[in-house]
Amino acid sequence: MRGATSAKWVVGAVIVAMAATACGGGDDSKDSAGKGGGTFRLGITEPTAIDPYNAQESEGALVAHNLFTGLYSATPDGKLKPELAEAVQTSDDGKTWTFKIKSGTKFSNGEVVDAEAFIRGWTRVVAKESASDVAYPFDGINGYKELNGGTATPFAGLSAPDANTLKVELSAADFEFDKKTVHQAFSPVPKAAGPASNKAYNDAPIGNGPFKMEGSWQHNKSITLVRNDDYGFEKAKLDKVEISILNAANGATLEYQGFQSGQFDWARMPTPQQSVAKAKYEPKKQWVEADTSGINYLVAFNETAPLNNPDARKAISYAIDRDAIAKGVFQGLQKPATSILPPSFADTYQDGVCTSCVKQDKDKAKEYAAKGGLKPGTVLDFGYNTGGGHEEWVQAVAQQLKDVLGLEVKLNGKPFKEALAQQQTKGTSGLWRSAWGADYPTPDNFLFPLLDSGSINPDESGKALGDNRGRYNNPKFDELITQARGTKDPAARAKLYQEAEKLAVDTEQAVIPLWKRTQYRLAATDKFTNVKMDFFEDPNLAEIAAK
Amino acid sequence: MGRYVIRRLGQMVVVLFGATVILFCCLFVLPGDPVGSLGGDKARDPAVVEQLRERYGLNDPLPVQYGNFVKNLAQGDLGEDYTQRRPVTEVLGPKLVNTAQLALAAIVLDIAIGLLAGLIAALFRYSFWDVLITLLTTMAVGFPSFVIGMVLQKVFVIQLEWVPLISDGTMKSLILPAFTLAILDAALVARLMRGTMLEVLRADYVKTAVAKGLPRRTVLLKHVMRNSIIPVVTYLGISFGSLLGGALITEAIFNWDGIGLALVQAVQQQNNPIIIGVVSFGVGVFVLLNLIVDLLYAVLDPRIRLA
């Protein structure tokens, strides 16, 4: 099969601004504690920031998560694990959250970690002059608009009734607010941090995490972390983590070569080499594999013909042979998706909720096409961003649409920024390839941004500034999301999210799910024990031990 | 000559002005908002986009933006890059040093290998060595640099483990990328050298020099070399200029943090301050090197007068 050269789409996006879940590694059944010490080495691409005020992509999150410990952390399967939050109270209206913060822990410069440290950190992210890219998870907190817009300085919704109590007041009910706090932006910071413009702190953040910086970030060269021996929780076992910074153009190849020559202990690999690497390293138990919290899907522009009705969109979905492309183009290393919510969210995952995704069905495709006015010869725009290695599978999908439905598919490859501009424009029609990764482990983080009418966010010219670029707009769906957010009982809430997903993804086929987000890594399990992929697709540095 | 240099430097200002104006217009007409998205596949929060547009003066009309750019440039300030929000001079500084280091190492290898090979090939025309050099240079010109780079890396880094994969700042880690870069140029220099030298060797003044009994060494060094090196110097000047512009593929393969990769990434991300920084530097270097080459002509060949 051809296949080999193009399936770079997972690692292809140079910096994948995504965070996602992982379901454990493929190794270490032996749970020996290891003898401790040791230096763990890996390569990453240059992060945008490692200071939690603007750390955003997986690489920045890796460093920030090891320098800082917040209220909660996320386990690889998307469950919350309390860290500094000793106890939590939620008001019945879901608008007031009170966190009891573990007392007596310190930042590595000796400052105390208390409620003030959280208020300081969160305010620093949202403040207007910070212009942070990760302020949006805070937008449900009272006073966000004023602080972010620059009209008020204190963060009105945050208060500290006593030194170790953090009270958060939200503008609307949100019974999953605690899950948002696993994002590194919710880290506490010491007084020494100063404002976001403090360059010294940006490059050498002082935190309260399992590791601390050794020296400053050597841009485009290296970041070195050493164990924080004053850590307030179970201490890390590694002495040191040496992070080499690799160029984005060749990062995965360098990581893979570094692993092969024994210079890295954790590595991604270029997609074309994955099957060879798997054959070589899986028997040695050095292969780590996880379906993480992300989805690859097609945006269908719901407002504009020809895909302005559910039947037409179902016809497209039925016409695609996901299995054939998964095998042919991706060599079995991508798995077809039948839902928009990932399997890592066990409480809400519904395998097969998208009926049309389960299996290619040419007859049904034609039937729905006829109903939906998708006549043979209809022109269908199919956009994708170039440079991400998507060409080959996009062409395969286009060919299937031509073969099954007789559509005249117009492929439209553009660099990402241009692609984005076109997707946002009112009147854009057809399909667009897209991907989404969770920032925190809640179904809301998929359903609201991708499908709620509140996420279309059009400006005066009609340009959609939100992430719901397909402009799916259904008051019933919006209502389900609002209801779910205001439901205290987790089981009932999960049900509402499932109902919402079924409505949007099955009944109305607002988007077309394609493939799960599956991640592969190599790990030096011959030298280290307990190496796993965490929720953010990074190695679990704080738990790894040398053999 | 002093006047000549001043006039050429004055021309350089004009060239820089023209280049940056064209660049500004090009960047401005590019579709998409330079601060509209994050590094990866996500659109930026519209509120942040607005804050950043304000911060970087992107809402001003183009001439105003250009005016601010020139004003800041005069103070040595190239602005802040759009992703990490660090001063461009701080971002590009170390990259320029790295690129210069690599370019210098490559050009030294170039001259050494190229001149020597060309010399041997010309002096011993049609000998075994000449044929071998012709063969090798043809091959070197034919192989793309990524093949050479990847083969060198596979052998010396992964198989033999002589050189570290990630540069540790020592001379050792400079060898492979410099060699990869030099090999193509050295081949071209060798062929150029051989060609011009053969021509000069047939020239009347060389025959005269030999006939009047000058020692062979003097003939070669004073007459032949000096006269055949002019085209080579021209070529090396241009080649050094483009080396200083960064070597994208070699930098990517050997993780050499130079301006070539920085430029490509900046173009992909529409990180305009970095693009403008690198291009202005490149233009400046090219103009300066051309001036140096022209001055060298006068030194090498007294018949050439600069005015």
PDB file of N, CA, C and O in Angstrom, chain A residues 471-528:
ATOM      1  N   ARG A 471     -21.257  25.623  12.432  1.00  0.00           N
ATOM      2  CA  ARG A 471     -22.428  26.438  12.771  1.00  0.00           C
ATOM      3  C   ARG A 471     -23.665  25.586  13.024  1.00  0.00           C
ATOM      4  O   ARG A 471     -24.771  25.913  12.590  1.00  0.00           O
ATOM      5  N   TYR A 472     -23.481  24.486  13.722  1.00  0.00           N
ATOM      6  CA  TYR A 472     -24.622  23.684  14.132  1.00  0.00           C
ATOM      7  C   TYR A 472     -25.373  24.492  15.172  1.00  0.00           C
ATOM      8  O   TYR A 472     -24.783  24.991  16.129  1.00  0.00           O
ATOM      9  N   ASN A 473     -26.681  24.604  14.986  1.00  0.00           N
ATOM     10  CA  ASN A 473     -27.445  25.481  15.857  1.00  0.00           C
ATOM     11  C   ASN A 473     -28.777  24.826  16.172  1.00  0.00           C
ATOM     12  O   ASN A 473     -29.667  24.778  15.338  1.00  0.00           O
ATOM     13  N   ASN A 474     -28.904  24.262  17.386  1.00  0.00           N
ATOM     14  CA  ASN A 474     -30.129  23.585  17.768  1.00  0.00           C
ATOM     15  C   ASN A 474     -30.446  23.924  19.225  1.00  0.00           C
ATOM     16  O   ASN A 474     -29.718  23.516  20.128  1.00  0.00           O
ATOM     17  N   PRO A 475     -31.505  24.712  19.456  1.00  0.00           N
ATOM     18  CA  PRO A 475     -31.832  25.131  20.821  1.00  0.00           C
ATOM     19  C   PRO A 475     -32.011  23.940  21.760  1.00  0.00           C
ATOM     20  O   PRO A 475     -31.691  24.029  22.943  1.00  0.00           O
ATOM     21  N   LYS A 476     -32.473  22.822  21.220  1.00  0.00           N
ATOM     22  CA  LYS A 476     -32.679  21.643  22.058  1.00  0.00           C
ATOM     23  C   LYS A 476     -31.334  21.114  22.571  1.00  0.00           C
ATOM     24  O   LYS A 476     -31.212  20.707  23.727  1.00  0.00           O
ATOM     25  N   PHE A 477     -30.358  21.139  21.706  1.00  0.00           N
ATOM     26  CA  PHE A 477     -29.014  20.695  22.108  1.00  0.00           C
ATOM     27  C   PHE A 477     -28.445  21.647  23.162  1.00  0.00           C
ATOM     28  O   PHE A 477     -27.950  21.218  24.209  1.00  0.00           O
ATOM     29  N   ASP A 478     -28.562  22.942  22.885  1.00  0.00           N
ATOM     30  CA  ASP A 478     -28.052  23.941  23.838  1.00  0.00           C
ATOM     31  C   ASP A 478     -28.686  23.741  25.204  1.00  0.00           C
ATOM     32  O   ASP A 478     -28.012  23.837  26.241  1.00  0.00           O
ATOM     33  N   GLU A 479     -29.998  23.445  25.184  1.00  0.00           N
ATOM     34  CA  GLU A 479     -30.735  23.265  26.423  1.00  0.00           C
ATOM     35  C   GLU A 479     -30.185  22.061  27.203  1.00  0.00           C
ATOM     36  O   GLU A 479     -30.001  22.119  28.427  1.00  0.00           O
ATOM     37  N   LEU A 480     -29.887  20.981  26.486  1.00  0.00           N
ATOM     38  CA  LEU A 480     -29.345  19.783  27.143  1.00  0.00           C
ATOM     39  C   LEU A 480     -28.006  20.083  27.811  1.00  0.00           C
ATOM     40  O   LEU A 480     -27.717  19.611  28.908  1.00  0.00           O
ATOM     41  N   ILE A 481     -27.189  20.873  27.141  1.00  0.00           N
ATOM     42  CA  ILE A 481     -25.875  21.211  27.695  1.00  0.00           C
ATOM     43  C   ILE A 481     -26.050  22.057  28.963  1.00  0.00           C
ATOM     44  O   ILE A 481     -25.415  21.794  29.992  1.00  0.00           O
ATOM     45  N   THR A 482     -26.919  23.059  28.881  1.00  0.00           N
ATOM     46  CA  THR A 482     -27.163  23.898  30.064  1.00  0.00           C
ATOM     47  C   THR A 482     -27.684  23.042  31.220  1.00  0.00           C
ATOM     48  O   THR A 482     -27.254  23.194  32.363  1.00  0.00           O
ATOM     49  N   GLN A 483     -28.604  22.145  30.877  1.00  0.00           N
ATOM     50  CA  GLN A 483     -29.176  21.257  31.891  1.00  0.00           C
ATOM     51  C   GLN A 483     -28.087  20.392  32.527  1.00  0.00           C
ATOM     52  O   GLN A 483     -28.039  20.228  33.737  1.00  0.00           O
ATOM     53  N   ALA A 484     -27.224  19.833  31.679  1.00  0.00           N
ATOM     54  CA  ALA A 484     -26.168  18.952  32.187  1.00  0.00           C
ATOM     55  C   ALA A 484     -25.258  19.720  33.140  1.00  0.00           C
ATOM     56  O   ALA A 484     -24.921  19.238  34.223  1.00  0.00           O
ATOM     57  N   ARG A 485     -24.896  20.927  32.741  1.00  0.00           N
ATOM     58  CA  ARG A 485     -24.008  21.722  33.587  1.00  0.00           C
ATOM     59  C   ARG A 485     -24.624  21.993  34.948  1.00  0.00           C
ATOM     60  O   ARG A 485     -23.915  22.126  35.943  1.00  0.00           O
ATOM     61  N   GLY A 486     -25.956  22.101  34.993  1.00  0.00           N
ATOM     62  CA  GLY A 486     -26.630  22.422  36.247  1.00  0.00           C
ATOM     63  C   GLY A 486     -27.099  21.201  37.008  1.00  0.00           C
ATOM     64  O   GLY A 486     -27.874  21.331  37.949  1.00  0.00           O
ATOM     65  N   THR A 487     -26.653  20.024  36.604  1.00  0.00           N
ATOM     66  CA  THR A 487     -27.092  18.804  37.280  1.00  0.00           C
ATOM     67  C   THR A 487     -26.008  18.311  38.227  1.00  0.00           C
ATOM     68  O   THR A 487     -24.886  18.042  37.800  1.00  0.00           O
ATOM     69  N   LYS A 488     -26.372  18.193  39.493  1.00  0.00           N
ATOM     70  CA  LYS A 488     -25.364  17.867  40.490  1.00  0.00           C
ATOM     71  C   LYS A 488     -24.972  16.385  40.454  1.00  0.00           C
ATOM     72  O   LYS A 488     -23.800  16.046  40.589  1.00  0.00           O
ATOM     73  N   ASP A 489     -25.964  15.526  40.260  1.00  0.00           N
ATOM     74  CA  ASP A 489     -25.687  14.087  40.286  1.00  0.00           C
ATOM     75  C   ASP A 489     -24.872  13.680  39.049  1.00  0.00           C
ATOM     76  O   ASP A 489     -25.318  13.860  37.915  1.00  0.00           O
ATOM     77  N   PRO A 490     -23.684  13.124  39.249  1.00  0.00           N
ATOM     78  CA  PRO A 490     -22.803  12.820  38.114  1.00  0.00           C
ATOM     79  C   PRO A 490     -23.421  11.844  37.113  1.00  0.00           C
ATOM     80  O   PRO A 490     -23.241  12.008  35.906  1.00  0.00           O
ATOM     81  N   ALA A 491     -24.181  10.859  37.603  1.00  0.00           N
ATOM     82  CA  ALA A 491     -24.755   9.870  36.686  1.00  0.00           C
ATOM     83  C   ALA A 491     -25.817  10.521  35.807  1.00  0.00           C
ATOM     84  O   ALA A 491     -25.851  10.312  34.581  1.00  0.00           O
ATOM     85  N   ALA A 492     -26.656  11.333  36.430  1.00  0.00           N
ATOM     86  CA  ALA A 492     -27.705  12.021  35.667  1.00  0.00           C
ATOM     87  C   ALA A 492     -27.084  12.993  34.671  1.00  0.00           C
ATOM     88  O   ALA A 492     -27.556  13.149  33.540  1.00  0.00           O
ATOM     89  N   ARG A 493     -25.989  13.621  35.107  1.00  0.00           N
ATOM     90  CA  ARG A 493     -25.303  14.577  34.233  1.00  0.00           C
ATOM     91  C   ARG A 493     -24.723  13.855  33.017  1.00  0.00           C
ATOM     92  O   ARG A 493     -24.880  14.305  31.884  1.00  0.00           O
ATOM     93  N   ALA A 494     -24.077  12.729  33.281  1.00  0.00           N
ATOM     94  CA  ALA A 494     -23.495  11.957  32.179  1.00  0.00           C
ATOM     95  C   ALA A 494     -24.580  11.579  31.170  1.00  0.00           C
ATOM     96  O   ALA A 494     -24.368  11.620  29.957  1.00  0.00           O
ATOM     97  N   LYS A 495     -25.756  11.216  31.677  1.00  0.00           N
ATOM     98  CA  LYS A 495     -26.869  10.832  30.800  1.00  0.00           C
ATOM     99  C   LYS A 495     -27.265  11.977  29.877  1.00  0.00           C
ATOM    100  O   LYS A 495     -27.520  11.782  28.679  1.00  0.00           O
ATOM    101  N   LEU A 496     -27.314  13.175  30.456  1.00  0.00           N
ATOM    102  CA  LEU A 496     -27.689  14.345  29.652  1.00  0.00           C
ATOM    103  C   LEU A 496     -26.653  14.618  28.564  1.00  0.00           C
ATOM    104  O   LEU A 496     -27.002  14.940  27.424  1.00  0.00           O
ATOM    105  N   TYR A 497     -25.378  14.483  28.918  1.00  0.00           N
ATOM    106  CA  TYR A 497     -24.333  14.685  27.917  1.00  0.00           C
ATOM    107  C   TYR A 497     -24.461  13.639  26.810  1.00  0.00           C
ATOM    108  O   TYR A 497     -24.297  13.942  25.627  1.00  0.00           O
ATOM    109  N   GLN A 498     -24.773  12.409  27.210  1.00  0.00           N
ATOM    110  CA  GLN A 498     -24.931  11.345  26.209  1.00  0.00           C
ATOM    111  C   GLN A 498     -26.100  11.648  25.278  1.00  0.00           C
ATOM    112  O   GLN A 498     -26.013  11.455  24.063  1.00  0.00           O
ATOM    113  N   GLU A 499     -27.168  12.145  25.887  1.00  0.00           N
ATOM    114  CA  GLU A 499     -28.348  12.483  25.101  1.00  0.00           C
ATOM    115  C   GLU A 499     -28.003  13.586  24.087  1.00  0.00           C
ATOM    116  O   GLU A 499     -28.388  13.526  22.917  1.00  0.00           O
ATOM    117  N   ALA A 500     -27.274  14.569  24.578  1.00  0.00           N
ATOM    118  CA  ALA A 500     -26.876  15.675  23.709  1.00  0.00           C
ATOM    119  C   ALA A 500     -26.007  15.163  22.563  1.00  0.00           C
ATOM    120  O   ALA A 500     -26.192  15.545  21.397  1.00  0.00           O
ATOM    121  N   GLU A 501     -25.063  14.281  22.880  1.00  0.00           N
ATOM    122  CA  GLU A 501     -24.183  13.755  21.837  1.00  0.00           C
ATOM    123  C   GLU A 501     -24.991  12.993  20.794  1.00  0.00           C
ATOM    124  O   GLU A 501     -24.780  13.147  19.591  1.00  0.00           O
ATOM    125  N   LYS A 502     -25.949  12.183  21.269  1.00  0.00           N
ATOM    126  CA  LYS A 502     -26.749  11.389  20.338  1.00  0.00           C
ATOM    127  C   LYS A 502     -27.539  12.303  19.400  1.00  0.00           C
ATOM    128  O   LYS A 502     -27.584  12.075  18.187  1.00  0.00           O
ATOM    129  N   LEU A 503     -28.103  13.348  19.973  1.00  0.00           N
ATOM    130  CA  LEU A 503     -28.883  14.289  19.164  1.00  0.00           C
ATOM    131  C   LEU A 503     -28.025  14.927  18.067  1.00  0.00           C
ATOM    132  O   LEU A 503     -28.389  14.935  16.885  1.00  0.00           O
ATOM    133  N   ALA A 504     -26.858  15.422  18.467  1.00  0.00           N
ATOM    134  CA  ALA A 504     -26.047  16.177  17.500  1.00  0.00           C
ATOM    135  C   ALA A 504     -25.309  15.268  16.532  1.00  0.00           C
ATOM    136  O   ALA A 504     -25.192  15.578  15.348  1.00  0.00           O
ATOM    137  N   VAL A 505     -24.800  14.145  17.035  1.00  0.00           N
ATOM    138  CA  VAL A 505     -23.891  13.349  16.214  1.00  0.00           C
ATOM    139  C   VAL A 505     -24.623  12.238  15.469  1.00  0.00           C
ATOM    140  O   VAL A 505     -24.191  11.805  14.402  1.00  0.00           O
ATOM    141  N   ASP A 506     -25.743  11.785  16.027  1.00  0.00           N
ATOM    142  CA  ASP A 506     -26.471  10.715  15.333  1.00  0.00           C
ATOM    143  C   ASP A 506     -27.700  11.270  14.614  1.00  0.00           C
ATOM    144  O   ASP A 506     -27.753  11.282  13.387  1.00  0.00           O
ATOM    145  N   THR A 507     -28.667  11.769  15.385  1.00  0.00           N
ATOM    146  CA  THR A 507     -29.928  12.221  14.794  1.00  0.00           C
ATOM    147  C   THR A 507     -29.692  13.288  13.720  1.00  0.00           C
ATOM    148  O   THR A 507     -30.277  13.232  12.648  1.00  0.00           O
ATOM    149  N   GLU A 508     -28.845  14.248  14.044  1.00  0.00           N
ATOM    150  CA  GLU A 508     -28.670  15.363  13.106  1.00  0.00           C
ATOM    151  C   GLU A 508     -27.325  15.356  12.379  1.00  0.00           C
ATOM    152  O   GLU A 508     -27.097  16.203  11.526  1.00  0.00           O
ATOM    153  N   GLN A 509     -26.442  14.461  12.764  1.00  0.00           N
ATOM    154  CA  GLN A 509     -25.150  14.324  12.078  1.00  0.00           C
ATOM    155  C   GLN A 509     -24.511  15.696  11.816  1.00  0.00           C
ATOM    156  O   GLN A 509     -24.106  16.012  10.695  1.00  0.00           O
ATOM    157  N   ALA A 510     -24.419  16.498  12.875  1.00  0.00           N
ATOM    158  CA  ALA A 510     -23.878  17.849  12.715  1.00  0.00           C
ATOM    159  C   ALA A 510     -22.410  17.809  12.302  1.00  0.00           C
ATOM    160  O   ALA A 510     -21.929  18.670  11.564  1.00  0.00           O
ATOM    161  N   VAL A 511     -21.688  16.813  12.802  1.00  0.00           N
ATOM    162  CA  VAL A 511     -20.285  16.618  12.421  1.00  0.00           C
ATOM    163  C   VAL A 511     -20.131  15.148  12.029  1.00  0.00           C
ATOM    164  O   VAL A 511     -21.007  14.338  12.309  1.00  0.00           O
ATOM    165  N   ILE A 512     -19.004  14.824  11.396  1.00  0.00           N
ATOM    166  CA  ILE A 512     -18.784  13.461  10.943  1.00  0.00           C
ATOM    167  C   ILE A 512     -17.514  12.898  11.572  1.00  0.00           C
ATOM    168  O   ILE A 512     -16.406  13.214  11.129  1.00  0.00           O
ATOM    169  N   PRO A 513     -17.661  12.099  12.637  1.00  0.00           N
ATOM    170  CA  PRO A 513     -16.473  11.535  13.291  1.00  0.00           C
ATOM    171  C   PRO A 513     -15.729  10.597  12.340  1.00  0.00           C
ATOM    172  O   PRO A 513     -16.363   9.900  11.548  1.00  0.00           O
ATOM    173  N   LEU A 514     -14.379  10.604  12.416  1.00  0.00           N
ATOM    174  CA  LEU A 514     -13.600   9.736  11.529  1.00  0.00           C
ATOM    175  C   LEU A 514     -12.717   8.763  12.294  1.00  0.00           C
ATOM    176  O   LEU A 514     -12.867   7.565  12.201  1.00  0.00           O
ATOM    177  N   TRP A 515     -11.748   9.324  13.039  1.00  0.00           N
ATOM    178  CA  TRP A 515     -10.801   8.461  13.735  1.00  0.00           C
ATOM    179  C   TRP A 515     -10.584   8.914  15.158  1.00  0.00           C
ATOM    180  O   TRP A 515     -10.635  10.108  15.448  1.00  0.00           O
ATOM    181  N   LYS A 516     -10.312   7.925  16.009  1.00  0.00           N
ATOM    182  CA  LYS A 516      -9.951   8.245  17.381  1.00  0.00           C
ATOM    183  C   LYS A 516      -8.569   8.899  17.371  1.00  0.00           C
ATOM    184  O   LYS A 516      -7.830   8.789  16.390  1.00  0.00           O
ATOM    185  N   ARG A 517      -8.226   9.512  18.467  1.00  0.00           N
ATOM    186  CA  ARG A 517      -6.872  10.027  18.595  1.00  0.00           C
ATOM    187  C   ARG A 517      -6.060   8.959  19.314  1.00  0.00           C
ATOM    188  O   ARG A 517      -6.272   8.692  20.498  1.00  0.00           O
ATOM    189  N   THR A 518      -5.159   8.334  18.583  1.00  0.00           N
ATOM    190  CA  THR A 518      -4.346   7.279  19.174  1.00  0.00           C
ATOM    191  C   THR A 518      -2.892   7.732  19.154  1.00  0.00           C
ATOM    192  O   THR A 518      -2.421   8.243  18.153  1.00  0.00           O
ATOM    193  N   GLN A 519      -2.233   7.572  20.275  1.00  0.00           N
ATOM    194  CA  GLN A 519      -0.863   8.045  20.393  1.00  0.00           C
ATOM    195  C   GLN A 519       0.102   6.895  20.670  1.00  0.00           C
ATOM    196  O   GLN A 519      -0.233   5.962  21.398  1.00  0.00           O
ATOM    197  N   TYR A 520       1.275   6.985  20.086  1.00  0.00           N
ATOM    198  CA  TYR A 520       2.284   5.946  20.272  1.00  0.00           C
ATOM    199  C   TYR A 520       3.582   6.577  20.764  1.00  0.00           C
ATOM    200  O   TYR A 520       3.981   7.638  20.298  1.00  0.00           O
ATOM    201  N   ARG A 521       4.216   5.918  21.696  1.00  0.00           N
ATOM    202  CA  ARG A 521       5.510   6.385  22.194  1.00  0.00           C
ATOM    203  C   ARG A 521       6.427   5.192  22.404  1.00  0.00           C
ATOM    204  O   ARG A 521       5.979   4.070  22.589  1.00  0.00           O
ATOM    205  N   LEU A 522       7.727   5.487  22.444  1.00  0.00           N
ATOM    206  CA  LEU A 522       8.709   4.485  22.853  1.00  0.00           C
ATOM    207  C   LEU A 522       9.210   4.886  24.225  1.00  0.00           C
ATOM    208  O   LEU A 522       9.414   6.064  24.495  1.00  0.00           O
ATOM    209  N   ALA A 523       9.396   3.908  25.108  1.00  0.00           N
ATOM    210  CA  ALA A 523       9.858   4.209  26.460  1.00  0.00           C
ATOM    211  C   ALA A 523      10.949   3.234  26.853  1.00  0.00           C
ATOM    212  O   ALA A 523      10.840   2.029  26.593  1.00  0.00           O
ATOM    213  N   ALA A 524      12.004   3.740  27.472  1.00  0.00           N
ATOM    214  CA  ALA A 524      13.147   2.902  27.857  1.00  0.00           C
ATOM    215  C   ALA A 524      12.808   2.114  29.120  1.00  0.00           C
ATOM    216  O   ALA A 524      13.316   2.392  30.203  1.00  0.00           O
ATOM    217  N   THR A 525      11.948   1.109  28.955  1.00  0.00           N
ATOM    218  CA  THR A 525      11.521   0.331  30.114  1.00  0.00           C
ATOM    219  C   THR A 525      12.623  -0.618  30.593  1.00  0.00           C
ATOM    220  O   THR A 525      12.475  -1.257  31.620  1.00  0.00           O
ATOM    221  N   ASP A 526      13.699  -0.690  29.807  1.00  0.00           N
ATOM    222  CA  ASP A 526      14.825  -1.504  30.288  1.00  0.00           C
ATOM    223  C   ASP A 526      15.606  -0.768  31.371  1.00  0.00           C
ATOM    224  O   ASP A 526      16.286  -1.377  32.174  1.00  0.00           O
ATOM    225  N   LYS A 527      15.478   0.552  31.394  1.00  0.00           N
ATOM    226  CA  LYS A 527      16.226   1.336  32.377  1.00  0.00           C
ATOM    227  C   LYS A 527      15.337   1.930  33.461  1.00  0.00           C
ATOM    228  O   LYS A 527      15.817   2.315  34.523  1.00  0.00           O
ATOM    229  N   PHE A 528      14.030   2.062  33.154  1.00  0.00           N
ATOM    230  CA  PHE A 528      13.125   2.707  34.103  1.00  0.00           C
ATOM    231  C   PHE A 528      11.869   1.859  34.322  1.00  0.00           C
ATOM    232  O   PHE A 528      11.432   1.162  33.404  1.00  0.00           O
TER     233      PHE A 528
END
